Amino acid sequence: MPRLVPALAPTLALAIALPLAAQTPTGSRWWPSEWGAEDERGAMHRITPAKVLEAARLITEGEIYQLGRTYDAEMPLFGNRHYSLTIPGLPTGGPTGENRILWNDELVSGQIGQVGTQFDGLGHIGTEVDGEYLFYNGFRLSEFGTPYGLERLGVENVGAFFTRGVLLDVAAYKGVDRLAPDYVITVADIEGTLARQGVEIHEGDVVLFRTGHSALWGEDNATYQATNPGPGVTAVKWLIERRIVMTGADTPSVEAVPGEDPNRPFEGHQWLMNRNGIYNLENLDLEALAADGVYEFAFIFAPLKLRGATGSPGNPIAVR
Amino acid sequence: MPRLVPALAPTLALAIALPLAAQTPTGSRWWPSEWGAEDERGAMHRITPAKVLEAARLITEGEIYQLGRTYDAEMPLFGNRHYSLTIPGLPTGGPTGENRILWNDELVSGQIGQVGTQFDGLGHIGTEVDGEYLFYNGFRLSEFGTPYGLERLGVENVGAFFTRGVLLDVAAYKGVDRLAPDYVITVADIEGTLARQGVEIHEGDVVLFRTGHSALWGEDNATYQATNPGPGVTAVKWLIERRIVMTGADTPSVEAVPGEDPNRPFEGHQWLMNRNGIYNLENLDLEALAADGVYEFAFIFAPLKLRGATGSPGNPIAVR
Amino acid sequence: MPRLVPALAPTLALAIALPLAAQTPTGSRWWPSEWGAEDERGAMHRITPAKVLEAARLITEGEIYQLGRTYDAEMPLFGNRHYSLTIPGLPTGGPTGENRILWNDELVSGQIGQVGTQFDGLGHIGTEVDGEYLFYNGFRLSEFGTPYGLERLGVENVGAFFTRGVLLDVAAYKGVDRLAPDYVITVADIEGTLARQGVEIHEGDVVLFRTGHSALWGEDNATYQATNPGPGVTAVKWLIERRIVMTGADTPSVEAVPGEDPNRPFEGHQWLMNRNGIYNLENLDLEALAADGVYEFAFIFAPLKLRGATGSPGNPIAVR
Amino acid sequence: MPRLVPALAPTLALAIALPLAAQTPTGSRWWPSEWGAEDERGAMHRITPAKVLEAARLITEGEIYQLGRTYDAEMPLFGNRHYSLTIPGLPTGGPTGENRILWNDELVSGQIGQVGTQFDGLGHIGTEVDGEYLFYNGFRLSEFGTPYGLERLGVENVGAFFTRGVLLDVAAYKGVDRLAPDYVITVADIEGTLARQGVEIHEGDVVLFRTGHSALWGEDNATYQATNPGPGVTAVKWLIERRIVMTGADTPSVEAVPGEDPNRPFEGHQWLMNRNGIYNLENLDLEALAADGVYEFAFIFAPLKLRGATGSPGNPIAVR
């Protein structure tokens, strides 16, 4: 069973009832980090050596699953983002020397931390409060943002994920190939899926939702990107109480879009990253894990240390 | 002891003695892959489930070391490459909705697979032979190269490294803080370092050289980038016989530059990637591993699946 | 009447009759430039001081027409090209100083010389002959091309257009709003249009075709980009004999696509730039000129001096 | 003689005497545009048909001078800006068809409107007043700025310069090859230079300062970029009273840096663009004009219509 989180739970209850300016605990400007006023790593602190060893013990078969998607110019993209890869010169250098060596490079342009398989760092999501833009731990964008990168909360601070991963195959639980694009996953769905799979969520886990939505990837990009099934804000809060380190899914946003309240878009992102320092991983390929019925595994991912970046591309792996 | 490699060893002996056009085994156009004429993954085939389990067994402390460097505009760079990161808008989106959410993205431009900590895939290095540009397994650049990415040997084919890693702290073996920028590491140096550390190289390992050269990173970029210590081509061939999967180092090129023969620049790259399908990982930070005397560990790295790319940025990790 | 071009005309007649390898005059490797074996500017030599003065005399009203289109992410694009503009930071700098100054920059990524209104320089188009890639004046790409820009024929060599411009409103001549997307403009069409408009083509002119095709810009980008009306290769050769300096149009390619022979795509580009050093200007907005019946004018355009580039963006103007 | 500007002159006198918040005329939030509350083009309105004809009459020799510099990776750059040009593929397309056509494109990344020869539009410079970022005509950045371009004051609104240009060869007037890098040009210097050259400044002119500073370009980029000679804020205001449309120079900033008051950096930019809608053009090459003693000429430049951009690259020309 996940441990109870007495310190956080009252905060959550309070937050739902009160207007925005009054939502923070005990009148503070913003949700304080449990890891101190200067903390920039959030839930990564839960990946302790003991947690690493818990994950390592799940490696019994020696089988690796790549969860990252291939980046190319045909990916579905959010808004005005772009992705371009070219090979200057072909070859880019040489042939030279008596050994006639030659080489190719690639030139990439794009919102590389926020296209394709993408990791949301703590500098990605904030909330406007009384005209200020507040991020994790109450850091103000006006104080740490620069046009050439963030001076706080950049992904170079995150470190590496080597922890227990849990797959929630909600599509299988619901008996469908693919959840409807606007389906909101409930706490009951999560509990039902866990029971069906015979697994539990532990503190420090990465929790990945398989919805089947990724069947649209490359087939119907417009529908893939427009809305997506996923946990509603209620389920997100339930996950936060389990003290996980990251959510992930085979969808563009992980949380349901438009979700429980269309007037509060992407609010799960605020509960996760902005208030609780919990990360988020989007556009995964979870098909092989699901096909093999792999529901717990070592989850491994080290974001690129892009100084001052809000996110990172990646090819996370599951190992069992 | 590493297994002998009877099939390859005669080839190597032959190659040293004969002119280029005659170097390939048994008169073939290029070194044939031992994994078949269509193979694009090279030495990755050595990372079997058994090898994954060998690596996993090295995880006894639950401690993670990040080996990747931070990417920023102040990195030393090869030639005309560039790296730029900006935050459009600050914030890039919002605030919007009743929940007043806002977000930042980052826009990156650069030779992202060939700056900073960088992984050399099999589409990076080739050799001109009789006017043709030949890559791993004899694939011709004229047949698989396009301006928008490689149609063969792209890094999306590589898969993930989860294997045994070995650190060779040659600087410590030689009793210096930093090897001279033109020092050529010999087979005797490797054997001496292994003996001092009490470890062996196994088939399927990643072998990382610590030279101390990285003390120059960010301190004297010009010297860091101009030349670097590392294994000479003789030592590279010795490593190839051990059937490893990747070399790496705390230097820009891993192999010594200018190396044993300045008229044959980067020839180790040709022996590794081009002829034998063995990968290469540059600009690592190996200081913490060396300081803790960690000489064998689980090495984990999954290149970004950038379609058609020649390399990948990364933040490889060592776990013990 | 345009002056006769005795030196070129036999070449053209010969070229039509013979196979490719034999097409060049008098057995030379490639069409020699009439401006010498080292020339990199082609037809720009026709813009003499006398020609500038001829153009200046057409300025009698003081009215300026901008012929360039607006660049944005919604433009129709050829192939895999992209265009991205972002504002880092917003503002990018400041506020600073007692004067509280602040500033914005823009970051642009894209094939900037070959998107939107675009000027084709002499490094843009070449022809493969016996395995060599030959450009204007017989320069070989293998000798002047580098991954970081062309060492010959870059647009920085072109100089500035200040010359007489002629608009051919072929759509009006044919009595249609828009020519069919596959319409091939003939020599008779050009002569009929000139007669209707009461103007002639002079040596050193820029000749702009109005087809009405640009009504599709931003309305039906797919159709706009797929094919376009324009002069066929026969009409292109007729224009070359008039010793003009540039063709232009309100279409993506100026010359008809697919044109007279679909097995010989964009062959007009070869006749213009590659063989005769005559430039080409695409995706113009000619509506205001046509609406006002302005058929001759001073045409002014100075390509960006992008070192080693094949083309240039621009906002050419017509002044009368 | 320039016309008197009764409406502006009292404003200027007032502005010097009072603190910032009180500087605007008659208590308005910001300097009102004389062209109406919705105007986005500023001083371009002074380029009337009559002004175009005045300029055209200066074309008596048919000689063209290119004033733009070549863009390359070796340019001096401000702050963190970058410039990259590569050729994907080499060639980028082909050879294809029976005609064996092939082509090259270029891929450019950089702050293209703010590197090298660069034109400052009205969205480039603003001032913080009471926490608001105010631009030309009082437009608030919070209302027109977006991460993907400005919705007001973008350079696509500017139009084309075809007007009288005046060169002020201040270096020659002072009898030096190059003004000291911190020299502040005074009103007396301008008047002395005009008298020596026998020319006057007219309403609607572009006024270009030759300082000789550009001898440092590519020779000593650090000194070139660090500070530069130019008109001080007093001379800038004097020019504004002459109702010109643009200042320009052979320096990075046109106005003197650090100028008359180092605590008020780039304040001339605020007086020009931000308050009076007058443009600015940097990093010109004025050597040929000066060598030939060409002090008045037709000045022609059409900024690229980059939607929402703050500036534009360019190759302005002078024609006489």
Short mmCIF file of C-alpha atoms in Angstrom, two decimals, chain A residues 20 41 47-50 52-53 56 59-64 66 68-72 74 78 81-88 90-91 94-114 123-129 132-135 141 144-150 156-162 255 261 263-267 269-270 275 285 298 300-317 319-320, chain B residues 20 41 47-50 52-53 56 59-64 66 68-72 74 78 81-88 90-91 94-114 123-129 132-135 141 144-150 156-162 255 261 263-267 269-270 275 285 298 300-317 319-320:
data_model
loop_
_atom_site.label_atom_id
_atom_site.label_comp_id
_atom_site.label_asym_id
_atom_site.label_seq_id
_atom_site.Cartn_x
_atom_site.Cartn_y
_atom_site.Cartn_z
CA LEU A 20 -7.07 30.84 -5.86
CA ARG A 41 14.58 19.05 -7.82
CA ILE A 47 14.72 8.27 -5.68
CA THR A 48 16.96 7.17 -2.84
CA PRO A 49 19.59 4.43 -3.04
CA ALA A 50 17.03 2.11 -1.48
CA VAL A 52 17.23 2.34 -6.89
CA LEU A 53 17.83 -1.08 -5.40
CA ALA A 56 17.14 -3.07 -9.78
CA ILE A 59 15.45 -6.81 -13.45
CA THR A 60 15.14 -10.54 -13.69
CA GLU A 61 14.87 -11.22 -17.41
CA GLY A 62 17.37 -8.81 -18.87
CA GLU A 63 14.86 -7.46 -21.33
CA ILE A 64 14.84 -3.79 -22.38
CA GLN A 66 12.38 1.47 -25.37
CA GLY A 68 10.66 6.78 -26.63
CA ARG A 69 9.24 7.62 -30.00
CA THR A 70 11.19 8.45 -33.12
CA TYR A 71 11.58 12.18 -33.76
CA ASP A 72 10.86 13.27 -37.30
CA GLU A 74 5.95 14.09 -39.42
CA PHE A 78 1.51 21.28 -30.20
CA ARG A 81 6.31 24.23 -32.40
CA HIS A 82 8.55 22.81 -35.12
CA TYR A 83 11.21 20.15 -35.61
CA SER A 84 13.80 20.10 -38.38
CA LEU A 85 16.76 17.82 -38.96
CA THR A 86 19.18 18.19 -41.83
CA ILE A 87 22.61 16.84 -42.71
CA PRO A 88 24.93 19.67 -43.71
CA LEU A 90 26.50 14.95 -46.84
CA PRO A 91 29.21 14.35 -45.90
CA GLY A 94 36.15 14.99 -45.40
CA PRO A 95 37.22 12.79 -47.03
CA THR A 96 40.59 13.75 -45.63
CA GLY A 97 43.90 12.21 -44.63
CA GLU A 98 45.61 9.18 -46.01
CA ASN A 99 42.88 7.20 -44.32
CA ARG A 100 40.21 9.07 -46.35
CA ILE A 101 37.95 9.56 -43.36
CA LEU A 102 34.68 11.44 -43.75
CA TRP A 103 31.84 12.26 -41.38
CA ASN A 104 28.26 13.45 -41.15
CA ASP A 105 26.70 15.71 -38.54
CA GLU A 106 23.06 16.63 -38.10
CA LEU A 107 21.65 20.08 -37.54
CA VAL A 108 18.49 20.15 -35.46
CA SER A 109 16.17 23.07 -34.91
CA GLY A 110 13.05 22.89 -32.79
CA GLN A 111 11.41 23.08 -29.41
CA ILE A 112 13.39 19.97 -28.67
CA GLY A 113 12.28 19.64 -25.06
CA GLN A 114 8.63 19.95 -25.99
CA GLY A 123 10.51 25.29 -15.27
CA HIS A 124 7.80 24.34 -17.76
CA ILE A 125 4.60 25.07 -15.82
CA GLY A 126 3.63 28.04 -13.68
CA THR A 127 0.60 29.90 -12.39
CA GLU A 128 -0.25 33.58 -12.38
CA VAL A 129 -1.03 34.76 -8.87
CA GLU A 132 3.25 37.25 -10.55
CA TYR A 133 4.23 34.08 -12.44
CA LEU A 134 4.97 31.48 -9.78
CA PHE A 135 6.70 28.18 -10.41
CA LEU A 141 9.63 33.77 -13.37
CA PHE A 144 14.79 33.34 -12.73
CA GLY A 145 13.69 33.57 -16.36
CA THR A 146 16.03 34.87 -19.04
CA PRO A 147 15.62 34.77 -22.83
CA TYR A 148 18.63 32.43 -23.01
CA GLY A 149 17.46 29.94 -20.40
CA LEU A 150 16.12 29.66 -16.87
CA GLU A 156 20.10 20.23 -15.73
CA ASN A 157 19.14 20.05 -12.04
CA VAL A 158 16.85 17.04 -12.31
CA GLY A 159 19.28 14.15 -12.24
CA ALA A 160 18.45 10.65 -13.42
CA PHE A 161 15.42 8.44 -12.96
CA PHE A 162 16.28 4.89 -11.93
CA GLU A 255 -3.69 14.24 -18.01
CA ASP A 261 -13.32 21.26 -16.25
CA ASN A 263 -12.29 26.19 -18.06
CA ARG A 264 -9.25 24.95 -16.17
CA PRO A 265 -6.98 23.59 -18.94
CA PHE A 266 -4.02 21.41 -18.06
CA GLU A 267 -4.69 21.92 -14.37
CA HIS A 269 0.15 19.96 -14.78
CA GLN A 270 -0.11 22.65 -12.11
CA ARG A 275 2.75 22.63 -6.68
CA ASP A 285 5.20 4.18 -26.76
CA ALA A 298 12.93 -0.71 -13.62
CA ILE A 300 15.33 4.54 -16.38
CA PHE A 301 15.64 7.96 -17.91
CA ALA A 302 18.22 10.75 -17.61
CA PRO A 303 17.04 14.07 -19.09
CA LEU A 304 19.55 15.91 -21.23
CA LYS A 305 21.33 18.52 -19.13
CA LEU A 306 20.27 21.44 -21.33
CA ARG A 307 21.15 24.43 -19.20
CA GLY A 308 18.12 26.47 -18.36
CA ALA A 309 15.72 24.28 -20.35
CA THR A 310 12.13 23.59 -19.38
CA GLY A 311 12.07 20.05 -20.67
CA SER A 312 14.04 17.40 -22.46
CA PRO A 313 13.62 14.93 -25.28
CA GLY A 314 14.30 11.35 -24.35
CA ASN A 315 14.18 7.66 -24.94
CA PRO A 316 13.20 6.29 -21.52
CA ILE A 317 13.57 2.59 -21.02
CA VAL A 319 13.92 -3.07 -17.99
CA ARG A 320 12.68 -6.25 -16.43
CA LEU B 20 43.80 0.53 -48.31
CA ARG B 41 23.04 -2.01 -35.22
CA ILE B 47 23.95 -6.57 -25.25
CA THR B 48 22.01 -9.76 -24.72
CA PRO B 49 19.61 -10.41 -21.85
CA ALA B 50 22.46 -12.23 -20.11
CA VAL B 52 21.87 -6.94 -19.06
CA LEU B 53 21.67 -9.24 -16.07
CA ALA B 56 22.23 -5.38 -13.16
CA ILE B 59 23.99 -2.53 -8.77
CA THR B 60 24.60 -3.13 -5.08
CA GLU B 61 24.67 0.35 -3.59
CA GLY B 62 21.89 2.11 -5.45
CA GLU B 63 24.12 5.01 -6.34
CA ILE B 64 23.73 6.87 -9.65
CA GLN B 66 25.54 11.18 -14.22
CA GLY B 68 26.72 13.77 -19.18
CA ARG B 69 27.85 17.37 -19.31
CA THR B 70 25.62 20.40 -19.26
CA TYR B 71 24.87 21.84 -22.69
CA ASP B 72 25.27 25.58 -22.97
CA GLU B 74 29.93 28.25 -23.61
CA PHE B 78 34.35 21.31 -33.03
CA ARG B 81 29.19 23.72 -35.04
CA HIS B 82 26.90 25.86 -32.90
CA TYR B 83 24.45 25.51 -30.02
CA SER B 84 21.70 27.96 -29.15
CA LEU B 85 18.91 27.75 -26.58
CA THR B 86 16.27 30.42 -26.13
CA ILE B 87 12.91 30.67 -24.38
CA PRO B 88 10.31 32.09 -26.75
CA LEU B 90 8.94 33.93 -21.33
CA PRO B 91 6.35 32.64 -20.78
CA GLY B 94 -0.57 31.72 -21.05
CA PRO B 95 -1.55 32.71 -18.48
CA THR B 96 -4.88 31.28 -19.51
CA GLY B 97 -7.98 29.68 -18.04
CA GLU B 98 -9.51 30.18 -14.65
CA ASN B 99 -6.52 28.31 -13.31
CA ARG B 100 -4.17 30.93 -14.82
CA ILE B 101 -1.75 28.33 -16.14
CA LEU B 102 1.32 29.42 -18.08
CA TRP B 103 4.23 27.55 -19.64
CA ASN B 104 7.70 27.91 -21.08
CA ASP B 105 9.24 26.03 -23.99
CA GLU B 106 12.79 26.12 -25.22
CA LEU B 107 13.94 26.47 -28.78
CA VAL B 108 17.21 24.74 -29.56
CA SER B 109 19.32 25.05 -32.68
CA GLY B 110 22.57 23.23 -33.21
CA GLN B 111 24.42 20.12 -34.29
CA ILE B 112 22.75 18.53 -31.29
CA GLY B 113 24.12 15.05 -31.90
CA GLN B 114 27.66 16.32 -32.24
CA GLY B 123 26.07 6.99 -39.79
CA HIS B 124 28.68 9.40 -38.46
CA ILE B 125 31.92 7.96 -39.84
CA GLY B 126 32.80 6.65 -43.27
CA THR B 127 35.72 6.07 -45.59
CA GLU B 128 36.26 6.97 -49.21
CA VAL B 129 37.18 3.91 -51.24
CA GLU B 132 32.60 5.75 -52.96
CA TYR B 133 31.76 6.76 -49.39
CA LEU B 134 31.43 3.54 -47.45
CA PHE B 135 29.94 3.24 -43.97
CA LEU B 141 26.36 7.13 -48.50
CA PHE B 144 21.32 5.97 -47.88
CA GLY B 145 22.14 9.64 -47.33
CA THR B 146 19.52 12.35 -47.80
CA PRO B 147 19.68 16.02 -46.86
CA TYR B 148 16.90 15.41 -44.35
CA GLY B 149 18.43 12.42 -42.62
CA LEU B 150 20.01 9.05 -43.27
CA GLU B 156 16.91 5.44 -34.13
CA ASN B 157 18.14 1.93 -34.89
CA VAL B 158 20.65 1.69 -32.07
CA GLY B 159 18.48 0.75 -29.12
CA ALA B 160 19.52 1.16 -25.50
CA PHE B 161 22.75 0.47 -23.67
CA PHE B 162 22.26 -1.40 -20.43
CA GLU B 255 40.94 8.30 -29.39
CA ASP B 261 50.03 9.02 -37.24
CA ASN B 263 48.48 11.80 -41.53
CA ARG B 264 45.67 9.44 -40.56
CA PRO B 265 43.36 11.62 -38.46
CA PHE B 266 40.65 10.01 -36.35
CA GLU B 267 41.52 6.62 -37.76
CA HIS B 269 36.84 6.16 -35.43
CA GLN B 270 37.06 4.20 -38.66
CA ARG B 275 34.59 -1.32 -39.74
CA ASP B 285 32.37 13.76 -16.99
CA ALA B 298 25.96 -0.77 -14.82
CA ILE B 300 22.95 2.90 -19.10
CA PHE B 301 22.25 5.14 -22.04
CA ALA B 302 19.48 5.29 -24.64
CA PRO B 303 20.27 7.57 -27.58
CA LEU B 304 17.47 9.85 -28.71
CA LYS B 305 15.62 8.26 -31.59
CA LEU B 306 16.28 11.14 -33.99
CA ARG B 307 15.30 9.69 -37.33
CA GLY B 308 18.20 9.60 -39.70
CA ALA B 309 20.63 11.23 -37.29
CA THR B 310 24.31 10.43 -37.07
CA GLY B 311 24.60 10.89 -33.34
CA SER B 312 22.74 11.86 -30.21
CA PRO B 313 23.19 14.06 -27.20
CA GLY B 314 22.89 12.28 -23.91
CA ASN B 315 23.26 12.03 -20.20
CA PRO B 316 24.57 8.48 -19.74
CA ILE B 317 24.56 7.10 -16.23
CA VAL B 319 24.88 2.84 -11.44
CA ARG B 320 26.49 0.71 -8.80
#
